[in-house]
mmCIF file of C-alpha atoms in Angstrom:
data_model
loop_
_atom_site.group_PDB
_atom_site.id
_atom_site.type_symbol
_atom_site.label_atom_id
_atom_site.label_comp_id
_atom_site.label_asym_id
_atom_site.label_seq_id
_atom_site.Cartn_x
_atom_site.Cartn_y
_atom_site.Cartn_z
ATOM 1 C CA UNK A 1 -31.505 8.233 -1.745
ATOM 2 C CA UNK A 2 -28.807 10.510 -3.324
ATOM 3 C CA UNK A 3 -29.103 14.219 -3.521
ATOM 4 C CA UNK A 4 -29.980 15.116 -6.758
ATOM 5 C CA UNK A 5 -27.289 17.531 -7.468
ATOM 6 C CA UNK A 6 -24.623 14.368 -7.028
ATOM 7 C CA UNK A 7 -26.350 12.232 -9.099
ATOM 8 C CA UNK A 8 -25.262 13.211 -12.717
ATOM 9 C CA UNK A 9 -21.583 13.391 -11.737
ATOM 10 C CA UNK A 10 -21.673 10.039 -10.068
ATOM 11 C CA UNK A 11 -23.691 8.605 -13.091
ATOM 12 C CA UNK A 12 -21.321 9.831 -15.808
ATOM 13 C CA UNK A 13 -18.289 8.493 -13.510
ATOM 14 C CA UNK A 14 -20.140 4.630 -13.401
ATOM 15 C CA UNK A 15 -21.152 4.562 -16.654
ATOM 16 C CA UNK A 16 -17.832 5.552 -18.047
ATOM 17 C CA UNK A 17 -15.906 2.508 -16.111
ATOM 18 C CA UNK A 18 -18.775 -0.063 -17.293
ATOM 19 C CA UNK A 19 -20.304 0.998 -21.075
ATOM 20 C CA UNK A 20 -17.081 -0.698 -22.857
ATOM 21 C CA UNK A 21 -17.933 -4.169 -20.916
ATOM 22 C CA UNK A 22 -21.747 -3.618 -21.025
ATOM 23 C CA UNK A 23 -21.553 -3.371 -24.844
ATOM 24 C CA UNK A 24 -19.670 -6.490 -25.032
ATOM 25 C CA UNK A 25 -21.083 -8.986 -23.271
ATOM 26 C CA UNK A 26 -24.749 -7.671 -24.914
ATOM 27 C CA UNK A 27 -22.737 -8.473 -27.990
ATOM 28 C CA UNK A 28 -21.169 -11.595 -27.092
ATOM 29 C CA UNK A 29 -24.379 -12.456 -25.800
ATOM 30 C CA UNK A 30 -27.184 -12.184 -28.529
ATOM 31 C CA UNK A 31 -24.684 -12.541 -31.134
ATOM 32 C CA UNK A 32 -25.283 -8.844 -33.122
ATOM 33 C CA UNK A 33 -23.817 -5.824 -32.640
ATOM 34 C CA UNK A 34 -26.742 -3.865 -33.371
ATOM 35 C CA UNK A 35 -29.175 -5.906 -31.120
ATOM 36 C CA UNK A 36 -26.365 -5.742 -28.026
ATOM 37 C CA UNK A 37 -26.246 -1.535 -28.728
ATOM 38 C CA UNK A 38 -29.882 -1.425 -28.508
ATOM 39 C CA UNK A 39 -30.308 -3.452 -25.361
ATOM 40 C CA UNK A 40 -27.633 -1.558 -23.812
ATOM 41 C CA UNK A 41 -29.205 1.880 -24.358
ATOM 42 C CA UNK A 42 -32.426 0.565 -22.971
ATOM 43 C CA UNK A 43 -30.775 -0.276 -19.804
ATOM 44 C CA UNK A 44 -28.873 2.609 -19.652
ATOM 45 C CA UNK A 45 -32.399 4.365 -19.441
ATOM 46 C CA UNK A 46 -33.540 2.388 -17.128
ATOM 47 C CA UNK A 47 -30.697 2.353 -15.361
ATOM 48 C CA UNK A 48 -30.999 6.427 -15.128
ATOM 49 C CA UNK A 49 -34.402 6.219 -12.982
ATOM 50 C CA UNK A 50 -32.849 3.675 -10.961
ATOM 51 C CA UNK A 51 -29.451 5.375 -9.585
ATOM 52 C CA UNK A 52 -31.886 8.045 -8.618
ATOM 53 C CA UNK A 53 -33.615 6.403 -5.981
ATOM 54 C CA UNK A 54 -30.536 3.864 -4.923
ATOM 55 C CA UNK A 55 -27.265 4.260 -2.780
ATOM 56 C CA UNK A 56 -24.544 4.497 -5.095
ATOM 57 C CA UNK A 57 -23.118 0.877 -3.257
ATOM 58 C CA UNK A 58 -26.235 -0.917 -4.963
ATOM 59 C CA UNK A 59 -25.163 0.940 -8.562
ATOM 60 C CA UNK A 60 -23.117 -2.230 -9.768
ATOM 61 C CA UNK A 61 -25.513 -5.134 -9.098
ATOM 62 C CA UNK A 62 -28.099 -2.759 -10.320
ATOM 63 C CA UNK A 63 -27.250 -2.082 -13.570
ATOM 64 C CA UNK A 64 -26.089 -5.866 -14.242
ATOM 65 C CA UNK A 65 -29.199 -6.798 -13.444
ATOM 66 C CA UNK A 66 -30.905 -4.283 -15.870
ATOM 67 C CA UNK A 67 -28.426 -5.239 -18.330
ATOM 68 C CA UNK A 68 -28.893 -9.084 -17.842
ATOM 69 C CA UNK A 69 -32.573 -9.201 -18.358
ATOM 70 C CA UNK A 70 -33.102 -7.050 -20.967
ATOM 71 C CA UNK A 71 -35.114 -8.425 -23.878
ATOM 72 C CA UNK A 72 -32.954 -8.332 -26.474
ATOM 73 C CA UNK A 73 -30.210 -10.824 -24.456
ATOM 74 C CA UNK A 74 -32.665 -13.424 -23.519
ATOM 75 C CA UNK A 75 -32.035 -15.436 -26.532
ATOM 76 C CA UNK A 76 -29.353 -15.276 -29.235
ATOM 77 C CA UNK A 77 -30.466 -13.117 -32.634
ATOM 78 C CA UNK A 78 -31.708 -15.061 -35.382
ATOM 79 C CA UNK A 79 -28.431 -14.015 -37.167
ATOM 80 C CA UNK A 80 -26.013 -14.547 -34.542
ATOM 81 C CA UNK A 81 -22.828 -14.684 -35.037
ATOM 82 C CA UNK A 82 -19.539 -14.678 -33.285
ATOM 83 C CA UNK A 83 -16.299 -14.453 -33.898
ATOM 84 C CA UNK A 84 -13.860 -17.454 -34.607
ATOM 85 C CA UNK A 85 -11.841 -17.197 -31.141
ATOM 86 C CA UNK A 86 -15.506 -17.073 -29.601
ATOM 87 C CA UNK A 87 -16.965 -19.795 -31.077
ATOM 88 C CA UNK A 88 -17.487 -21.996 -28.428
ATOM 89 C CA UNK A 89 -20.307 -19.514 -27.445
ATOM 90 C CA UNK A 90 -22.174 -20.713 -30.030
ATOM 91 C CA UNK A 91 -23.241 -23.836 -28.565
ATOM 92 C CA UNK A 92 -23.811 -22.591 -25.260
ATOM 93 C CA UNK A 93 -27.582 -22.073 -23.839
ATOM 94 C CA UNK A 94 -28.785 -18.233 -23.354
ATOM 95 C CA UNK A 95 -28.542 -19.209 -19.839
ATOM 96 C CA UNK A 96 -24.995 -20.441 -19.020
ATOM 97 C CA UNK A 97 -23.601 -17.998 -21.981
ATOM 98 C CA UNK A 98 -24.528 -15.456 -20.017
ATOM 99 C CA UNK A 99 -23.243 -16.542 -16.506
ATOM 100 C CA UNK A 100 -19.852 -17.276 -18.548
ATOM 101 C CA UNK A 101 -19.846 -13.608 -20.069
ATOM 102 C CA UNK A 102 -20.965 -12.174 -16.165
ATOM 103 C CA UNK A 103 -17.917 -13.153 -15.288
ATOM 104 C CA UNK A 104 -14.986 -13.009 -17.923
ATOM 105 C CA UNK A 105 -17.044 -10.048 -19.542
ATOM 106 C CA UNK A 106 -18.239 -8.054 -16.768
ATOM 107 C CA UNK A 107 -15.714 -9.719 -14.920
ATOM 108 C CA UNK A 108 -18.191 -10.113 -11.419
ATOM 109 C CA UNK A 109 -17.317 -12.489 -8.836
ATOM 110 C CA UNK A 110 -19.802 -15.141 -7.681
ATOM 111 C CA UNK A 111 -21.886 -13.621 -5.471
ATOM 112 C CA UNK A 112 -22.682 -10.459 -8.027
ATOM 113 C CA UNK A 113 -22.815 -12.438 -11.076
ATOM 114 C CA UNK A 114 -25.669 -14.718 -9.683
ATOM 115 C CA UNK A 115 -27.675 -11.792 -8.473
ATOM 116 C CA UNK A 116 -27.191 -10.180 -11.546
ATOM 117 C CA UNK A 117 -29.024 -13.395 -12.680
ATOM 118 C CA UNK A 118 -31.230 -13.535 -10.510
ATOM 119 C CA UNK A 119 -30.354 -16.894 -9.348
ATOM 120 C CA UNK A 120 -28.892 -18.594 -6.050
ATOM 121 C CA UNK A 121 -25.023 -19.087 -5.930
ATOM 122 C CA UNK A 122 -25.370 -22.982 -6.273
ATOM 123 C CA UNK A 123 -27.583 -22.481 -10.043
ATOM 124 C CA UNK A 124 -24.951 -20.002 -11.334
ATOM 125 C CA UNK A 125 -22.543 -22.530 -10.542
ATOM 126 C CA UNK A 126 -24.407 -24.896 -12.286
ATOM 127 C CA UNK A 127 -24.292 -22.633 -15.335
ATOM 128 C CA UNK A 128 -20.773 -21.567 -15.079
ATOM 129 C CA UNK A 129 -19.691 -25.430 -14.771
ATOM 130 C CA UNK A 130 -21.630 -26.337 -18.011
ATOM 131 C CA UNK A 131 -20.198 -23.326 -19.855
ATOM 132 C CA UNK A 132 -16.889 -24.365 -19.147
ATOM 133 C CA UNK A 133 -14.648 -25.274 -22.065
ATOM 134 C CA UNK A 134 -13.947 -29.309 -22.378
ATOM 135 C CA UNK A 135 -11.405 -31.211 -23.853
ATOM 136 C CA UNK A 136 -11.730 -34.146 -26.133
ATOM 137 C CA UNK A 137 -12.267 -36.287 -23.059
ATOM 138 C CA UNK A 138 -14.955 -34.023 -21.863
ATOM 139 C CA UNK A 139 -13.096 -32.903 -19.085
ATOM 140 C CA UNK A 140 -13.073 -29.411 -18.064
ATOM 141 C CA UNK A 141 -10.041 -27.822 -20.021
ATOM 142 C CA UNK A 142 -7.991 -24.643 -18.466
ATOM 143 C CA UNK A 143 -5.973 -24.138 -21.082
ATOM 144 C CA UNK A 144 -9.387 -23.625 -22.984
ATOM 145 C CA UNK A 145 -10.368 -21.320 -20.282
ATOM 146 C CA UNK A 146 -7.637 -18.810 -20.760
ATOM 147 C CA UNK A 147 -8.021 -19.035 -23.954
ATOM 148 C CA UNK A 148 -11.517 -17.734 -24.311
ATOM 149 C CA UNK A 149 -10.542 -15.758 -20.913
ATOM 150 C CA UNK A 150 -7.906 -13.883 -22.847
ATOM 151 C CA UNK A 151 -10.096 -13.666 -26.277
ATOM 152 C CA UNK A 152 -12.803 -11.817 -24.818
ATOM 153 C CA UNK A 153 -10.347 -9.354 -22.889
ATOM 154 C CA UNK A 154 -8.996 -8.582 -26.598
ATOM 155 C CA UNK A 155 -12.500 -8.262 -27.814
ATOM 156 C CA UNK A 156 -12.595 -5.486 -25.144
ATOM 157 C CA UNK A 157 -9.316 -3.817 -26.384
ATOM 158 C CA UNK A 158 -10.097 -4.105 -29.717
ATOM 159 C CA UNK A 159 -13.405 -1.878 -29.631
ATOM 160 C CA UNK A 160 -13.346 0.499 -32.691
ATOM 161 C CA UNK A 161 -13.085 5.109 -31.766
ATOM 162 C CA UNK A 162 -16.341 5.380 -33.533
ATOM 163 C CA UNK A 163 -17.690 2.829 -30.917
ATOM 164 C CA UNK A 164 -16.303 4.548 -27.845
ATOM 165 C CA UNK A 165 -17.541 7.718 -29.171
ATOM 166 C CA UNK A 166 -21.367 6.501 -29.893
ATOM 167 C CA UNK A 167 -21.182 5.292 -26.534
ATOM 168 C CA UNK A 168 -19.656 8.773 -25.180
ATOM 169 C CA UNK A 169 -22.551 10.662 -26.606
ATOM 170 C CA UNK A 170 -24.896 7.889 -24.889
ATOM 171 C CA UNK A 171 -23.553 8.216 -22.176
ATOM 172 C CA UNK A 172 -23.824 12.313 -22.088
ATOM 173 C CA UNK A 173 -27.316 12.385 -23.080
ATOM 174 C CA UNK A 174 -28.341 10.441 -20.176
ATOM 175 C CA UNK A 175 -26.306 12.178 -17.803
ATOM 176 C CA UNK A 176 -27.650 15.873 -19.068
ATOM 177 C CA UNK A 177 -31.375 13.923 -19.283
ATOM 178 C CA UNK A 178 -30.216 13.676 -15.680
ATOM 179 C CA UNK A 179 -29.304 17.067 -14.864
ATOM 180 C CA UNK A 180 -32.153 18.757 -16.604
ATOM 181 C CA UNK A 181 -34.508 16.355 -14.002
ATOM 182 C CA UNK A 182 -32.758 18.009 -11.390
ATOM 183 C CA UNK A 183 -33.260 21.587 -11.894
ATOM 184 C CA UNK A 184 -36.363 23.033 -10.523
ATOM 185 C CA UNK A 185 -38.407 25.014 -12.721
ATOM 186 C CA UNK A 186 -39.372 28.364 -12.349
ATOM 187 C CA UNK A 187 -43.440 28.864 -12.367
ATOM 188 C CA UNK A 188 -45.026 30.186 -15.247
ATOM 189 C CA UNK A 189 -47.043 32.614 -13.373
ATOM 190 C CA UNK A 190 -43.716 34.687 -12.703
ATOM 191 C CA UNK A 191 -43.582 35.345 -16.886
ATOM 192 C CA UNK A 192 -45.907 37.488 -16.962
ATOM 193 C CA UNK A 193 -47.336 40.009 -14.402
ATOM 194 C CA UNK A 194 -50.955 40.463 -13.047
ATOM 195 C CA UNK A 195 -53.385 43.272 -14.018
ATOM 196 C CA UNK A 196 -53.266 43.618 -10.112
ATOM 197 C CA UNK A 197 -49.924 44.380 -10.253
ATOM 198 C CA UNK A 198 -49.564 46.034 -13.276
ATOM 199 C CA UNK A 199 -52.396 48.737 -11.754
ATOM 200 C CA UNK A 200 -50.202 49.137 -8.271
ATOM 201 C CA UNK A 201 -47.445 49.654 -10.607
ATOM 202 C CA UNK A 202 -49.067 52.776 -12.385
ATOM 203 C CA UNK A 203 -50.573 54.174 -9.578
ATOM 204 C CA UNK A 204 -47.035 54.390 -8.018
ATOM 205 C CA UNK A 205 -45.638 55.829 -11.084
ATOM 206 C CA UNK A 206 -48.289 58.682 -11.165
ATOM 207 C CA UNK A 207 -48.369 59.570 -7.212
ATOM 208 C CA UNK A 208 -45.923 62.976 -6.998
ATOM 209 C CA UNK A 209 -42.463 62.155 -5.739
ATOM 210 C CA UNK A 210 -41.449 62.898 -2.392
ATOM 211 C CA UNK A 211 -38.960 64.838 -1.217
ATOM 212 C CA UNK A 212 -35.962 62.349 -1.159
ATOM 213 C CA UNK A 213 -34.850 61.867 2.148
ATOM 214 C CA UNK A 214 -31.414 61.107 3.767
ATOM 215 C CA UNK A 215 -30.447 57.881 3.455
ATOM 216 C CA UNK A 216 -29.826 56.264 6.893
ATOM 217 C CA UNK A 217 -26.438 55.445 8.130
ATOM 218 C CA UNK A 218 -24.953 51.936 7.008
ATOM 219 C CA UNK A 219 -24.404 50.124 9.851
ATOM 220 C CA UNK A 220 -20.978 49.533 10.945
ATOM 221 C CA UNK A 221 -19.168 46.721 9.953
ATOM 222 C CA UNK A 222 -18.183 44.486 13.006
ATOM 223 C CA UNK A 223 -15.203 44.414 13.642
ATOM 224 C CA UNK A 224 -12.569 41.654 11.959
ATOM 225 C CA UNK A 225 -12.800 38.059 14.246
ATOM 226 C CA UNK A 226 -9.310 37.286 15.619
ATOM 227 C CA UNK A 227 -8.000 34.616 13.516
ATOM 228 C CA UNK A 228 -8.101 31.606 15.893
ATOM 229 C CA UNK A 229 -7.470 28.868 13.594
ATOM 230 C CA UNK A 230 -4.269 30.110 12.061
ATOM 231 C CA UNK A 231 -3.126 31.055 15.760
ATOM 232 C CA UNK A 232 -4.001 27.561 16.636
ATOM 233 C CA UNK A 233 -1.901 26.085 13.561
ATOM 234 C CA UNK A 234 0.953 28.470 14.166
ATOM 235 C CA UNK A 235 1.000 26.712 18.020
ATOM 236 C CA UNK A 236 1.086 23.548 17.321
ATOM 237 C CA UNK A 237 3.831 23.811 14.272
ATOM 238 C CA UNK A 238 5.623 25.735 17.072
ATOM 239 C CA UNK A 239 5.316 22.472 19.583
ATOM 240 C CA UNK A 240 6.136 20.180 16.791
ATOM 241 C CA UNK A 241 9.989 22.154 16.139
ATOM 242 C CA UNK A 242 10.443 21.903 19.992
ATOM 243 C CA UNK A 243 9.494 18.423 19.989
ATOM 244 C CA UNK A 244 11.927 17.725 17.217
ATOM 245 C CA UNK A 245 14.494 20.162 18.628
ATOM 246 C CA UNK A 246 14.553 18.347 22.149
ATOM 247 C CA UNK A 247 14.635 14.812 20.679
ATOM 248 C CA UNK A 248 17.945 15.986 18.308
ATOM 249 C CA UNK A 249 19.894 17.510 21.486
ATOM 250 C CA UNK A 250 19.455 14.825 24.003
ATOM 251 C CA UNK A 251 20.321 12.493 20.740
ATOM 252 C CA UNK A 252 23.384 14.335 20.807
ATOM 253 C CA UNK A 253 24.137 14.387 24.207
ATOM 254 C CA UNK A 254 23.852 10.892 24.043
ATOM 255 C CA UNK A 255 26.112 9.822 21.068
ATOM 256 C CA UNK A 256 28.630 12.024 22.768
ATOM 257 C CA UNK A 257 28.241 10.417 26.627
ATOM 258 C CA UNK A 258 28.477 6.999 24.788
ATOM 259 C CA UNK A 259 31.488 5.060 25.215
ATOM 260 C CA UNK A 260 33.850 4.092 22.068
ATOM 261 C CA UNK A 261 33.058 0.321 22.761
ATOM 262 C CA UNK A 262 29.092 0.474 22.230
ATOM 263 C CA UNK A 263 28.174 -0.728 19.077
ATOM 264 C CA UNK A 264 28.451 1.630 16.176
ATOM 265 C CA UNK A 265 30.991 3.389 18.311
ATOM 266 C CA UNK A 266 31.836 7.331 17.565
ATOM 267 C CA UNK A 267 31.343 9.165 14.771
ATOM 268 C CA UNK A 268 33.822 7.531 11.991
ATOM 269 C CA UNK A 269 34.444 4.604 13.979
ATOM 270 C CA UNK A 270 33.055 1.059 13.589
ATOM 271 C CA UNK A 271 31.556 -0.276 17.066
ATOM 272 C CA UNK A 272 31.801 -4.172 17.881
ATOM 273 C CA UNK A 273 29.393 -6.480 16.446
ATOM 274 C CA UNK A 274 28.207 -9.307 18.329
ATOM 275 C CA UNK A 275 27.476 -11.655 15.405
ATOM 276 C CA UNK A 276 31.326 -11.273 14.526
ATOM 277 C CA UNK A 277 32.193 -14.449 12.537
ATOM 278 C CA UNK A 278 35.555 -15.943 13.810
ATOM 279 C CA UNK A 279 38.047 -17.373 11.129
ATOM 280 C CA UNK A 280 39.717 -20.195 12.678
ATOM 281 C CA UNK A 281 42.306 -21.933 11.111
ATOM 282 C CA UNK A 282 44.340 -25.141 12.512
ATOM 283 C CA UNK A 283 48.059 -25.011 12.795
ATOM 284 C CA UNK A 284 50.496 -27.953 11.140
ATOM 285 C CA UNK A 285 51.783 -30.415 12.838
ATOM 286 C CA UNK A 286 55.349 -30.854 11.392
ATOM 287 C CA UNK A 287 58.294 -29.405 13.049
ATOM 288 C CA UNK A 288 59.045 -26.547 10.591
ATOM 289 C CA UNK A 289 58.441 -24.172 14.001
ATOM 290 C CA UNK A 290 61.345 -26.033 15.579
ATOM 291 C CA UNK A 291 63.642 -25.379 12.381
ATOM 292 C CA UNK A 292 62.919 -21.448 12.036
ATOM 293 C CA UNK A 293 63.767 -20.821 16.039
ATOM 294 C CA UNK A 294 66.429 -22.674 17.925
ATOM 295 C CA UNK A 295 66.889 -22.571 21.663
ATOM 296 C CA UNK A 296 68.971 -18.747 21.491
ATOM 297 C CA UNK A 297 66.188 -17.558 19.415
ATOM 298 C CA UNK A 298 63.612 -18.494 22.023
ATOM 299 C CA UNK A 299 65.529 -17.241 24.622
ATOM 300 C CA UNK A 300 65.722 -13.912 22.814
ATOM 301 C CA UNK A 301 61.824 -13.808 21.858
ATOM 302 C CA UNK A 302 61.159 -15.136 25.613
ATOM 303 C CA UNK A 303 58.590 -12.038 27.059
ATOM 304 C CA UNK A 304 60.707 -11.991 30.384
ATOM 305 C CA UNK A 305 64.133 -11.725 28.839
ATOM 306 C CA UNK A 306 65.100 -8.860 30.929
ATOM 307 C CA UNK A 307 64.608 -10.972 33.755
ATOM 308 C CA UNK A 308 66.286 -13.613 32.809
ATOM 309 C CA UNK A 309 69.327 -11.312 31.787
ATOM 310 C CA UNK A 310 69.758 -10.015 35.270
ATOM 311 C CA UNK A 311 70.087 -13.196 37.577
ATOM 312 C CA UNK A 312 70.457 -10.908 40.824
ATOM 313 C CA UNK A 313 67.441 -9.039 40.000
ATOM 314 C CA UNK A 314 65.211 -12.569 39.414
ATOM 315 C CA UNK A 315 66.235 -13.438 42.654
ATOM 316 C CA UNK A 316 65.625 -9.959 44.381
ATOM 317 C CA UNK A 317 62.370 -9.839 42.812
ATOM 318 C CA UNK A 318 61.189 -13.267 44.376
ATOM 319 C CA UNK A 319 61.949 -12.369 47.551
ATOM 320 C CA UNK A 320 60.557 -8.885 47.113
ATOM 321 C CA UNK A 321 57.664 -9.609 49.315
ATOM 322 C CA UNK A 322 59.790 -10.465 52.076
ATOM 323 C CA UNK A 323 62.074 -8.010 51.908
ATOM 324 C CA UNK A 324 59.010 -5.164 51.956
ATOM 325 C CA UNK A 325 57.505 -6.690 54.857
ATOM 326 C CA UNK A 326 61.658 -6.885 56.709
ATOM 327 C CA UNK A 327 62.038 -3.046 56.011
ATOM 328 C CA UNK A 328 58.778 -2.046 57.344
ATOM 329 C CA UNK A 329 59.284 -4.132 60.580
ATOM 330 C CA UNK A 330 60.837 -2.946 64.040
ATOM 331 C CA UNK A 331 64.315 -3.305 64.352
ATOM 332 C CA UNK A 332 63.840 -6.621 66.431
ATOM 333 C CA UNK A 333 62.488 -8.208 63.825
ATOM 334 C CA UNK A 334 64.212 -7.186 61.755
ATOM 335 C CA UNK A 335 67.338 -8.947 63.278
ATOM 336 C CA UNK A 336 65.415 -12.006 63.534
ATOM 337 C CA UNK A 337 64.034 -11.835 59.666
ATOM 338 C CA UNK A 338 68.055 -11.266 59.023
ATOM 339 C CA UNK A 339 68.959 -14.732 60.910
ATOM 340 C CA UNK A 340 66.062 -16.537 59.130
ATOM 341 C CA UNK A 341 66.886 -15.483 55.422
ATOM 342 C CA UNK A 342 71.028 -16.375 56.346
ATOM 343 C CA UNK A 343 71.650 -19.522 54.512
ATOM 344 C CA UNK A 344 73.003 -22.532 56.121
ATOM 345 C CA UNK A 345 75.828 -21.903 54.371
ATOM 346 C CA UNK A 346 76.532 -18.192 54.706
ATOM 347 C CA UNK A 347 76.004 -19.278 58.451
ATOM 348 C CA UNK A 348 78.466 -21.805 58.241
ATOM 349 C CA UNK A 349 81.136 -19.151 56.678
ATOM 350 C CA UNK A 350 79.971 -16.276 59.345
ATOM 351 C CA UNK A 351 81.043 -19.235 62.351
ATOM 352 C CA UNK A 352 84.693 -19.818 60.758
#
């Protein structure tokens, strides 16, 4: 059940986003605009009673239903008519022209559309299949099916001001019919008063005044409640700028502490990426290297020129370890380490 003071705002809500479609498929389906206005406005008042005493969930398949089985739709109008982009719904039954219009119309999916119908899913199949536009082979055609699809949507678009407005002041009436149901009405004994009353009333008015009396103190006004809630609110925006304070510092500290050779690096400098693509490229194989430097030029270019430039030195430097080792040694050694590094021929020499 809904409380009856949210019913005529919810009602002129639904009945706003369904009157355009509800008009057309009564329309579509009996074939004259007059007869399709008419059944629509006695479902509407049906419908009225009904979203009273339902949820609002059970509002759609409700007022399908209503709409479905209304009189007027059950069979086409004597003068039907339709127009020429909607003439295949001419030679439908009343039965599959309406599961067609349930769901390009009203656009419902299966489930709604057959209990709308009042029918199990596998007989509004049934009708929907044998409503289905063919091609000359009898085959169901799609192409067909947009067609009409998209000629019924443009039916929908095409609906005239003075159409919308008839059904805006439909609409309204059974909303305020609504409203007015929902106001309580005051009893008609309150209009006018009681000779009982009316006697108290003159016997007050001729009993002498009294003296008029002080009026007793007003009570005092508690005082004003401390206002927890915005104290509470002021807190926890409070917590939140610490929290977000804390998080930029040690962010800080950390892009600082970080060394240059993480990836994305300091601020203005590009870290390395590890999905670096590598341009290789393979060398020639003729002999224009040998052309551009000779044997001088690699001697020059050589990375241990300045070695090679000082003879003495080369040779110092490869016995370097020997000679650290000879002047850290006692003297003894030292005289033997002397005798060992004497050449065979310097020895030679020293005994002439």
């Amino acid at each position: 059940m809904n409380a009856p003071a949210d019913v005529p705002a919810a009602l002129s809500a639904f009945l706003r986003g369904v009157e355009r479609r509800g008009v057309v498929l009564a329309e579509l389906q009996c074939g004259r605009r007059e007869t399709g206005e008419i059944a629509l406005a006695a479902s509407l008042r049906a419908f009225r009673q009904y979203a009273s005493e339902q949820p609002m969930a059970q509002w759609p398949r409700g007022f399908w239903s209503l709409l479905a089985a209304a009189p007027p739709l059950r069979q086409a109008h004597p003068e039907a008519r339709w127009p020429q982009d909607l003439d295949w719904l001419a030679d439908l039954s009343d039965v599959d022209r309406m599961a067609l219009l349930l769901r390009l119309a009203a656009g419902l999916d299966e489930d709604d559309a057959a209990a709308a119908m009042d029918v199990d899913q596998a007989g509004y199949r049934a009708a929907l299949t044998r409503a289905c536009p063919r091609d000359a082979e009898g085959q169901p055609d799609p192409q067909g099916w947009r067609d009409l699809a998209e000629a019924i949507q443009q039916h929908l678009r095409a609906l005239s001001p003075e159409r919308l407005a008839h059904l805006s002041r439909l609409r309204e009436t059974l909303v305020l019919g609504a409203d007015r149901r929902a106001v309580v009405q005051e009893p008609e004994a309150e209009a006018s008063p009681q000779p009982a009353a009316v006697a108290a009333a003159a016997a007050a008015a001729a009993a002498p005044k009294a003296a008029p009396s002080r009026a007793p103190a007003k009570p005092r006004r508690p005082g004003k409640p401390f206002p927890w809630t915005l104290a509470a609110i002021a807190l926890v925006v409070l917590c939140a700028l610490a929290a977000l304070g804390a998080w930029w510092w040690h962010g800080q500290q950390a892009r600082l502490s970080a060394p240059a050779t993480q990836a994305g690096g300091l601020a203005g400098e590009q870290g390395l990426v590890d999905d670096a693509q590598v341009q290789v490229e393979a060398l020639s194989r003729d002999d224009d290297a040998g052309k551009r430097f000779d044997a001088a030029q690699g001697v020059l270019t050589h990375p241990d020129f300045d070695l090679l430039m000082d003879p003495q030195g080369q040779a110092l430097s490869q016995r370097a370890g020997l000679l650290a080792w000879y002047a850290a040694a006692p003297q003894d050694r030292q005289r033997e380490a002397a005798q060992a590094m004497t050449t065979p021929q310097e020895a030679m020499d020293a005994a002439q």
